[in-house]
Tab-separated table of C-alpha atoms and ligand atoms in Angstrom:
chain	number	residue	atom	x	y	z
A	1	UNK	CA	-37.574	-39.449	-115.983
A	2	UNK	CA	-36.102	-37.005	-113.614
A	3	UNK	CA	-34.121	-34.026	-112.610
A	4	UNK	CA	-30.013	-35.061	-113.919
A	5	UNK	CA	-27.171	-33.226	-111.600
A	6	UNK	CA	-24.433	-31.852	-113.362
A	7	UNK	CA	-21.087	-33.597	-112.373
A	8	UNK	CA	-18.610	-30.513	-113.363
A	9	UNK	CA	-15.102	-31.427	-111.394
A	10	UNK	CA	-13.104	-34.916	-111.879
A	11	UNK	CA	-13.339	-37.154	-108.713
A	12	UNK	CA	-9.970	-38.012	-109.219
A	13	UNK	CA	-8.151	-35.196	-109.790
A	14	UNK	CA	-10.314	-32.344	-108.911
A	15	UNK	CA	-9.450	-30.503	-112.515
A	16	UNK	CA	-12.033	-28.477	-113.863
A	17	UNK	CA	-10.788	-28.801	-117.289
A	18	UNK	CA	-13.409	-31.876	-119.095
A	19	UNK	CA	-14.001	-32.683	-122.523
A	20	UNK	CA	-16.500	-34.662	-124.057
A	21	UNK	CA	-15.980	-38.231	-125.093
A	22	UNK	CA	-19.562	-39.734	-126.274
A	23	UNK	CA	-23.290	-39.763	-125.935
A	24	UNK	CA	-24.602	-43.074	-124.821
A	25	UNK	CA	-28.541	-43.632	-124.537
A	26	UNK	CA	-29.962	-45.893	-121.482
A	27	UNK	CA	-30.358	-48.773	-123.570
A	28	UNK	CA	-31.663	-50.634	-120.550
A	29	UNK	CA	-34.805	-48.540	-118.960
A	30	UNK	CA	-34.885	-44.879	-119.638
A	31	UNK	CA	-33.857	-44.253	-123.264
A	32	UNK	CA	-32.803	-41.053	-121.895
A	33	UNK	CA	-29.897	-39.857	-123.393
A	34	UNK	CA	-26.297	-39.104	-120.969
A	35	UNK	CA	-23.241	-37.914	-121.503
A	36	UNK	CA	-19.462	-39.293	-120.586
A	37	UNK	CA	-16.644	-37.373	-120.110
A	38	UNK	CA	-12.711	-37.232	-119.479
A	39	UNK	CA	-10.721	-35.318	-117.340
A	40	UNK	CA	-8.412	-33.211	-119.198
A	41	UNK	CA	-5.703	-33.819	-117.001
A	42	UNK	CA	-6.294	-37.550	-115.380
A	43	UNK	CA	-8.134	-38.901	-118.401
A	44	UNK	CA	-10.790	-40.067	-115.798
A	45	UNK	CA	-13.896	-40.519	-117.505
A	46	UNK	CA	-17.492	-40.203	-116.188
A	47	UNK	CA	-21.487	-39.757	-116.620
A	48	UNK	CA	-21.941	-35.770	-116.260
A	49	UNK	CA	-25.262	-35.620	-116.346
A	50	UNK	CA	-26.537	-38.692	-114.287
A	51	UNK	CA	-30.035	-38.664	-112.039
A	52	UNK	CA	-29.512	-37.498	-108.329
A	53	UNK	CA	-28.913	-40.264	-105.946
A	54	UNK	CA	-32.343	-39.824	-104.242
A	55	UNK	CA	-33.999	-40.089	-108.172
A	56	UNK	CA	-31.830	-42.689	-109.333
A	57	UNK	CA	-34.118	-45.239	-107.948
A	58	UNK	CA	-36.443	-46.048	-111.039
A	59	UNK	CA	-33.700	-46.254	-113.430
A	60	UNK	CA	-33.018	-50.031	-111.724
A	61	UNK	CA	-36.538	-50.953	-112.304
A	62	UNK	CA	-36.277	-53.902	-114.969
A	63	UNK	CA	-36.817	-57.431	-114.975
A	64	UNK	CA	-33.734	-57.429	-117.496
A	65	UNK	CA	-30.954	-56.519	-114.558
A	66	UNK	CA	-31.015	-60.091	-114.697
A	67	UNK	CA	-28.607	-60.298	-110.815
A	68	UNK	CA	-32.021	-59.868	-109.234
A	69	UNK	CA	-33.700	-62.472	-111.207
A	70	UNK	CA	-33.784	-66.189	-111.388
A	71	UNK	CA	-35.371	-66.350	-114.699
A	72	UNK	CA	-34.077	-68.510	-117.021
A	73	UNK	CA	-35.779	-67.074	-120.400
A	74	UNK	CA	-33.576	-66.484	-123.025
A	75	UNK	CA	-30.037	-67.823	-123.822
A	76	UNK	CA	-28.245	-64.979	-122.774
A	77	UNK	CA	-29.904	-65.730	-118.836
A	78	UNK	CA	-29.285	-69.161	-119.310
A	79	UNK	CA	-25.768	-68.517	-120.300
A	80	UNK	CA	-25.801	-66.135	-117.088
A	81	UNK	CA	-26.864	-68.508	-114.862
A	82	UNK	CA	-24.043	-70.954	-116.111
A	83	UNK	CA	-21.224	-68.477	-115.838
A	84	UNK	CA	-22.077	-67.038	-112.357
A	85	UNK	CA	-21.631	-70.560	-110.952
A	86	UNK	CA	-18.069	-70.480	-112.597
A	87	UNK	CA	-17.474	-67.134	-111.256
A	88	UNK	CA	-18.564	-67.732	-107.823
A	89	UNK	CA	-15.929	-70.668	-107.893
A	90	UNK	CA	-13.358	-67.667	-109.478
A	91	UNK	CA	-14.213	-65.328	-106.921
A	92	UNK	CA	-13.663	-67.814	-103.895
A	93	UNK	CA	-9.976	-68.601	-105.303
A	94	UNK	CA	-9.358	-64.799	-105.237
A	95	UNK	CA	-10.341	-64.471	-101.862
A	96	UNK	CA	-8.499	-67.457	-100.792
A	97	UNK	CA	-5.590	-66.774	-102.606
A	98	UNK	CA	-5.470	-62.624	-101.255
A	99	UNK	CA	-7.492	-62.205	-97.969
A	100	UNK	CA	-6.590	-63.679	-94.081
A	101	UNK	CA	-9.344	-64.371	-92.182
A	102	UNK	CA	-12.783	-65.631	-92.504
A	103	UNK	CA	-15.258	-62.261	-91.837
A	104	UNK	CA	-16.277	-61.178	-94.930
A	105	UNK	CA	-18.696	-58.279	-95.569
A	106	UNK	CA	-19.484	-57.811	-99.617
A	107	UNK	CA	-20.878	-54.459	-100.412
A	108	UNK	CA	-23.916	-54.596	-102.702
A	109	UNK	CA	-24.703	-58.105	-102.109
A	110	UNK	CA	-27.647	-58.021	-104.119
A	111	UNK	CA	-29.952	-61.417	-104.324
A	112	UNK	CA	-27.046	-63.007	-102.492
A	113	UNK	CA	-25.835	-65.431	-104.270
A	114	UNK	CA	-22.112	-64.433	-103.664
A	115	UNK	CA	-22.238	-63.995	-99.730
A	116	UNK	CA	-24.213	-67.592	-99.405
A	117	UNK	CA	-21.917	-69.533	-101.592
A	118	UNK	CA	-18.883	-68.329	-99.424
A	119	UNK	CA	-20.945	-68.597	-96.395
A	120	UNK	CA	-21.373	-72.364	-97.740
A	121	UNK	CA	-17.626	-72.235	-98.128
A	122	UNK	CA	-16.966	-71.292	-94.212
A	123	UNK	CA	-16.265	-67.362	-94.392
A	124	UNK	CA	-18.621	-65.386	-92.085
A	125	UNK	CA	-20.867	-63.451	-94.122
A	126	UNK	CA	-22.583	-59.906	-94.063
A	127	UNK	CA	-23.951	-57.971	-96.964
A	128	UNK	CA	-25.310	-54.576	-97.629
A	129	UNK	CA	-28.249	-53.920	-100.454
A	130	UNK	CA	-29.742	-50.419	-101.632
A	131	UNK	CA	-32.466	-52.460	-103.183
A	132	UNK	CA	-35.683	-53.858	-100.731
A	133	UNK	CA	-36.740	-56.427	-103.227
A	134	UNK	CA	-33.218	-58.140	-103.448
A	135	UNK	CA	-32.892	-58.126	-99.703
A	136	UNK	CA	-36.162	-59.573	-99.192
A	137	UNK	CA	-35.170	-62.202	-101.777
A	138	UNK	CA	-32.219	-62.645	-99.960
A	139	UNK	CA	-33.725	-63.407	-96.776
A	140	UNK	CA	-35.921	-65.685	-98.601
A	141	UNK	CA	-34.095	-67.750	-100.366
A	142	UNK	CA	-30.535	-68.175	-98.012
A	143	UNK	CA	-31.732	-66.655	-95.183
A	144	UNK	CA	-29.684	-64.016	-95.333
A	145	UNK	CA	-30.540	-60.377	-93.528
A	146	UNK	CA	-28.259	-58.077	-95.327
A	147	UNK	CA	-28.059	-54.814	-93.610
A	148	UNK	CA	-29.099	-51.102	-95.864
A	149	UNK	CA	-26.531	-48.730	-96.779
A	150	UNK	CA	-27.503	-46.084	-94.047
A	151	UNK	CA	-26.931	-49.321	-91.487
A	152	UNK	CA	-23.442	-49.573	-92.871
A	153	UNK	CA	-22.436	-45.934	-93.716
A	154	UNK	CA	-23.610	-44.718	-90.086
A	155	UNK	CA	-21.720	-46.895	-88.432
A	156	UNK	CA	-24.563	-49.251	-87.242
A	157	UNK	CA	-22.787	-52.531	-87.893
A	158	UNK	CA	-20.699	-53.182	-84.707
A	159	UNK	CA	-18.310	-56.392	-86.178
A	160	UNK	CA	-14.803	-55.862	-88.153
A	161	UNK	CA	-14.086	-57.451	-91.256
A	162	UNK	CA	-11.310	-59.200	-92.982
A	163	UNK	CA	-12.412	-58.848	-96.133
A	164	UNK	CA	-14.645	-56.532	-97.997
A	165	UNK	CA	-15.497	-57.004	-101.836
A	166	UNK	CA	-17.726	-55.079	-104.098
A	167	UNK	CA	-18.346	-56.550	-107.315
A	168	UNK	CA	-19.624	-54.559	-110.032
A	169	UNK	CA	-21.016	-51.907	-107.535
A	170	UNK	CA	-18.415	-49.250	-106.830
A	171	UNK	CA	-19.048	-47.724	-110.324
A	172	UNK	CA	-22.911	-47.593	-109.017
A	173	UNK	CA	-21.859	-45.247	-105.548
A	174	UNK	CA	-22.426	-41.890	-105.426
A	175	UNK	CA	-21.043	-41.327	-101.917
A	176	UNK	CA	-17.958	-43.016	-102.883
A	177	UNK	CA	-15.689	-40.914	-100.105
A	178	UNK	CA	-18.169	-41.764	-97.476
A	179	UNK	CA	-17.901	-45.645	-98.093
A	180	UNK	CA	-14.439	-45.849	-98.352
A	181	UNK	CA	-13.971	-44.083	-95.222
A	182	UNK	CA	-15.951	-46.479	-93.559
A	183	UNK	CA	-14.281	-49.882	-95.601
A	184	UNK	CA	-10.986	-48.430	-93.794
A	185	UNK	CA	-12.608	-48.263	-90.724
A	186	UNK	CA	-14.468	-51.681	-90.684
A	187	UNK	CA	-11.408	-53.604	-92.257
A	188	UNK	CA	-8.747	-55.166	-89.953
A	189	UNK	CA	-5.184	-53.579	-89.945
A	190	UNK	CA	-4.280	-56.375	-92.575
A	191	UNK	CA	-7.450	-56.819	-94.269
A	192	UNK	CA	-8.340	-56.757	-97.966
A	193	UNK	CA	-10.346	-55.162	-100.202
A	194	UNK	CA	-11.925	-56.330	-103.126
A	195	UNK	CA	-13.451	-54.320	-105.897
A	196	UNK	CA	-14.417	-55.122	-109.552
A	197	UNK	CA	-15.281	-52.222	-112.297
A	198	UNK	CA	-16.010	-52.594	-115.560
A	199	UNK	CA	-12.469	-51.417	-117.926
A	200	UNK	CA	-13.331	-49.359	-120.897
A	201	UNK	CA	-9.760	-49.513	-121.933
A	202	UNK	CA	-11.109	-52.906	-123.350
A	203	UNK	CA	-11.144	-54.052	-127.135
A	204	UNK	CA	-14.859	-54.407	-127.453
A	205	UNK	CA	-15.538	-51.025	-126.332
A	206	UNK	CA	-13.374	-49.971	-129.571
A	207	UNK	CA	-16.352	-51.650	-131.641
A	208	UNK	CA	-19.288	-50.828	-129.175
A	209	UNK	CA	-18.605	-47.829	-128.230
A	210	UNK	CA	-22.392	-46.076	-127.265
A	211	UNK	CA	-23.670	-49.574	-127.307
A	212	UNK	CA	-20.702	-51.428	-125.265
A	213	UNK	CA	-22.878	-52.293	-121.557
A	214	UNK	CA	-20.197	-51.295	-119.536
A	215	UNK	CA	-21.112	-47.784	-119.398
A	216	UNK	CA	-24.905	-49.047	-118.693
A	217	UNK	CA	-25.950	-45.370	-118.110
A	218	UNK	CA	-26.669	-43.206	-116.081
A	219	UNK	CA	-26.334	-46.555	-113.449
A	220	UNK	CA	-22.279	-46.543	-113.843
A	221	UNK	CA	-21.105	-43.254	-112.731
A	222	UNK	CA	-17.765	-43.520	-113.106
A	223	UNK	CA	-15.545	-45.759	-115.475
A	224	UNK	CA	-12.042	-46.741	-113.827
A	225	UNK	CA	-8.833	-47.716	-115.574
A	226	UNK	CA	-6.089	-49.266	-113.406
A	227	UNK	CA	-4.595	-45.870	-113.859
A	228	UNK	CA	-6.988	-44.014	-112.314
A	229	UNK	CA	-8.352	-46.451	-109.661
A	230	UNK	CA	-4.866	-46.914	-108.175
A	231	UNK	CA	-4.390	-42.461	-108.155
A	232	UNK	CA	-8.321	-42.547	-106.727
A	233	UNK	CA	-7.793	-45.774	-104.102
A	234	UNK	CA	-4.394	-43.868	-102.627
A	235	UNK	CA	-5.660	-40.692	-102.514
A	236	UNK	CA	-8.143	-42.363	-99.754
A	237	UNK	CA	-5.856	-44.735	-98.198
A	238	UNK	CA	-5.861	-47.439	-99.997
A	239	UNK	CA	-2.751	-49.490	-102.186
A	240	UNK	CA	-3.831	-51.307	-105.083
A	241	UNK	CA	-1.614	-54.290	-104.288
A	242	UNK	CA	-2.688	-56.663	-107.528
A	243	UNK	CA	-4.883	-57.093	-110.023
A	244	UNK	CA	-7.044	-59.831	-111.873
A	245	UNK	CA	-9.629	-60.128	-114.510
A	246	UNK	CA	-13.117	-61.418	-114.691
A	247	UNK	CA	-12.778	-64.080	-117.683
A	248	UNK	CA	-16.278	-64.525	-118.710
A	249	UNK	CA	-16.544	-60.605	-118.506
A	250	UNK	CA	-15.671	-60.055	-122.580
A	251	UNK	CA	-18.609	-62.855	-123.539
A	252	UNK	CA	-21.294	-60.869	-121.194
A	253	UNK	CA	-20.339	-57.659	-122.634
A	254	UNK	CA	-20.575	-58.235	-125.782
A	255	UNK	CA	-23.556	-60.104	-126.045
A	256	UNK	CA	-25.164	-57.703	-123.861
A	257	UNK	CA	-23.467	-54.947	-126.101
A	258	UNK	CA	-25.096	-56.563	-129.473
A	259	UNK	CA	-28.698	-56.477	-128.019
A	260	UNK	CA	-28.654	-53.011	-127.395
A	261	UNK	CA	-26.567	-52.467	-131.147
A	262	UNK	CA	-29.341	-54.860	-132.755
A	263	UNK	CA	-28.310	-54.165	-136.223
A	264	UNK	CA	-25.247	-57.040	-136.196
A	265	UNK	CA	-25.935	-59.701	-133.187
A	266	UNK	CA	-24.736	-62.460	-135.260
A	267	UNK	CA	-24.078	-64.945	-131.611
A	268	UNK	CA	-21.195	-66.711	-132.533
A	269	UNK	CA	-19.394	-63.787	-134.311
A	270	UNK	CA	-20.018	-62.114	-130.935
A	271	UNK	CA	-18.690	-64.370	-129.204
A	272	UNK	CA	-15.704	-64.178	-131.174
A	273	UNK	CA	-15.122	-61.086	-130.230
A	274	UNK	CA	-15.557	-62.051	-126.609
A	275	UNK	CA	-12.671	-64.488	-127.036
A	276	UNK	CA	-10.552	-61.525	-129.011
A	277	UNK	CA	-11.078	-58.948	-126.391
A	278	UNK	CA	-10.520	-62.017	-123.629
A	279	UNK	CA	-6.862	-63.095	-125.369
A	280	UNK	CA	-6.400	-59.734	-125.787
A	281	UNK	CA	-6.272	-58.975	-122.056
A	282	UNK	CA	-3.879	-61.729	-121.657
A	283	UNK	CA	-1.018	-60.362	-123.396
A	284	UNK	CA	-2.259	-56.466	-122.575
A	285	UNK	CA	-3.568	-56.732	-119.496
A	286	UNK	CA	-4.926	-53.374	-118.749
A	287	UNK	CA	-7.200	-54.003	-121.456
A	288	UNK	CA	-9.527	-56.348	-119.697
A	289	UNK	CA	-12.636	-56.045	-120.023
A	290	UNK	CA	-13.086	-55.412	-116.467
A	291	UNK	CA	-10.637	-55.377	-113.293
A	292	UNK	CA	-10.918	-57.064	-110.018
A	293	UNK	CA	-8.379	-54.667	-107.875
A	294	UNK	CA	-6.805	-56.083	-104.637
A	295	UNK	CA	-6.381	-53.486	-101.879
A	296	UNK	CA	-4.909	-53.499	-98.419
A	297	UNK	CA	-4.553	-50.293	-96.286
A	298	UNK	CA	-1.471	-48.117	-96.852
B	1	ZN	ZN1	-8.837	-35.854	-113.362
């Protein structure tokens, strides 16, 4: 689809020294095939081969990144639909229970969903979207102006924030230094930030593996633990001061995961292994499936 960049240093630790860990097609658009790697040293793993960020637009072309859509075809959207209301209620007890102060700013605010239902909740809302059609349906449906990257990143946006959350999008940044420079600059001396990544430390990647959507390459660059997010988050400033899961995060994986593995999709055996991988993560909880980190300032 387009020219790949070759990632050759670890963003965490700067070593050299990689090995390879798997193949893993682009189930979703491309069927282009990428490749994931650790970090000798770290154990950071990440996509070494993905698209530049100026030709990584067309790989988010797809009806199926179902955030954008309101489509309720198919059980696993209407499923979708049912869980994000859940999670938006989840999401608001996180922030209520961790963050002072009512100005929040979510990075990647996509359709906008999230920032209206806390806006509806009295926080003071701002987003920022890479993607024109989300913002316009943004706008259209809350009216909602969320600002572009280059806004936020130049320092365009005069206000301070309270809170900052990016959920499921940090994995997606390529100029990951840049943005948290500017988080630490936007965020009040006691504010919070909130960012959820996808854990591959989690039991249904064991039985995934190439197939297990969490990787969803080349769109996830890089794929956190809690080991390597707190190093990363320090190294620019940041303490990782607790840590939650997403519970409905094992069920969407894995029946995500099974349409891409096709050959056993058996729904209610999947979702068994949802519930494993979820009570799993209870008694090992760096095994979740995915990891909302809390962060203040150091
Ligand atoms: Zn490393």
């Amino acid at each position: 689809m387009s020219n790949k960049i070759e990632i050759s240093a670890c963003i965490v630790c700067g070593s050299t020294s990689l090995n390879d860990e798997l193949t893993v097609t682009d189930w979703l658009v491309s069927n282009e095939v990428f490749y994931l790697k650790n970090c000798n040293s770290c154990g950071f793993r990440f996509t070494s081969n993905p698209p530049s960020a100026m030709q990584a637009g067309p790989y988010y072309e797809t009806e199926e990144y179902v955030e954008h859509s309101d489509s309720s075809a198919g059980i696993i959207n209407t499923v979708y639909h049912q869980a994000r209301k859940w999670m938006l209620r989840y999401k608001l007890g996180l922030i209520k229970k961790h963050a002072k102060g009512n100005r929040l700013i979510d990075i990647g605010s996509g359709s906008g969903y999230f920032i209206h239902f806390m806006k509806q909740n009295g926080l003071a809302v701002a987003g920022v979207e890479i993607s024109d059609k989300a913002v316009a349906l943004c706008n259209e449906k809350f009216g909602i102006t969320a600002y572009s990257p280059t806004q936020f990143l130049n320092n365009e946006i005069q206000d301070e924030y309270d809170i900052a959350t990016m959920w499921h999008v940090f994995e997606h940044v390529y100029s990951y230094d840049e943005y948290f420079a500017m988080l630490k600059q936007k965020l009040t001396a006691d504010g919070t930030l909130i960012i959820a990544m996808p854990n591959h430390l989690c039991l249904e990647e064991k039985y995934y593996r190439k197939y297990w959507n969490g990787y969803d390459t080349p769109r996830h660059l890089w794929h956190f633990t809690s080991e390597t997010f707190t190093q990363f988050a320090k190294d620019r400033g940041f303490e990782v001061v607790k840590e939650h899961n997403l519970p409905l995060d094992p069920f969407y994986n894995c029946l995500i995961s099974a349409s891409y593995k096709k050959s056993f999709s058996f729904m209610p055996a999947t979702l068994m292994l949802g519930l494993l991988s979820l009570l799993n993560s209870i008694f090992f909880f760096k095994k979740s499936s995915s990891i909302v980190y809390v962060l203040k300032k150091i």
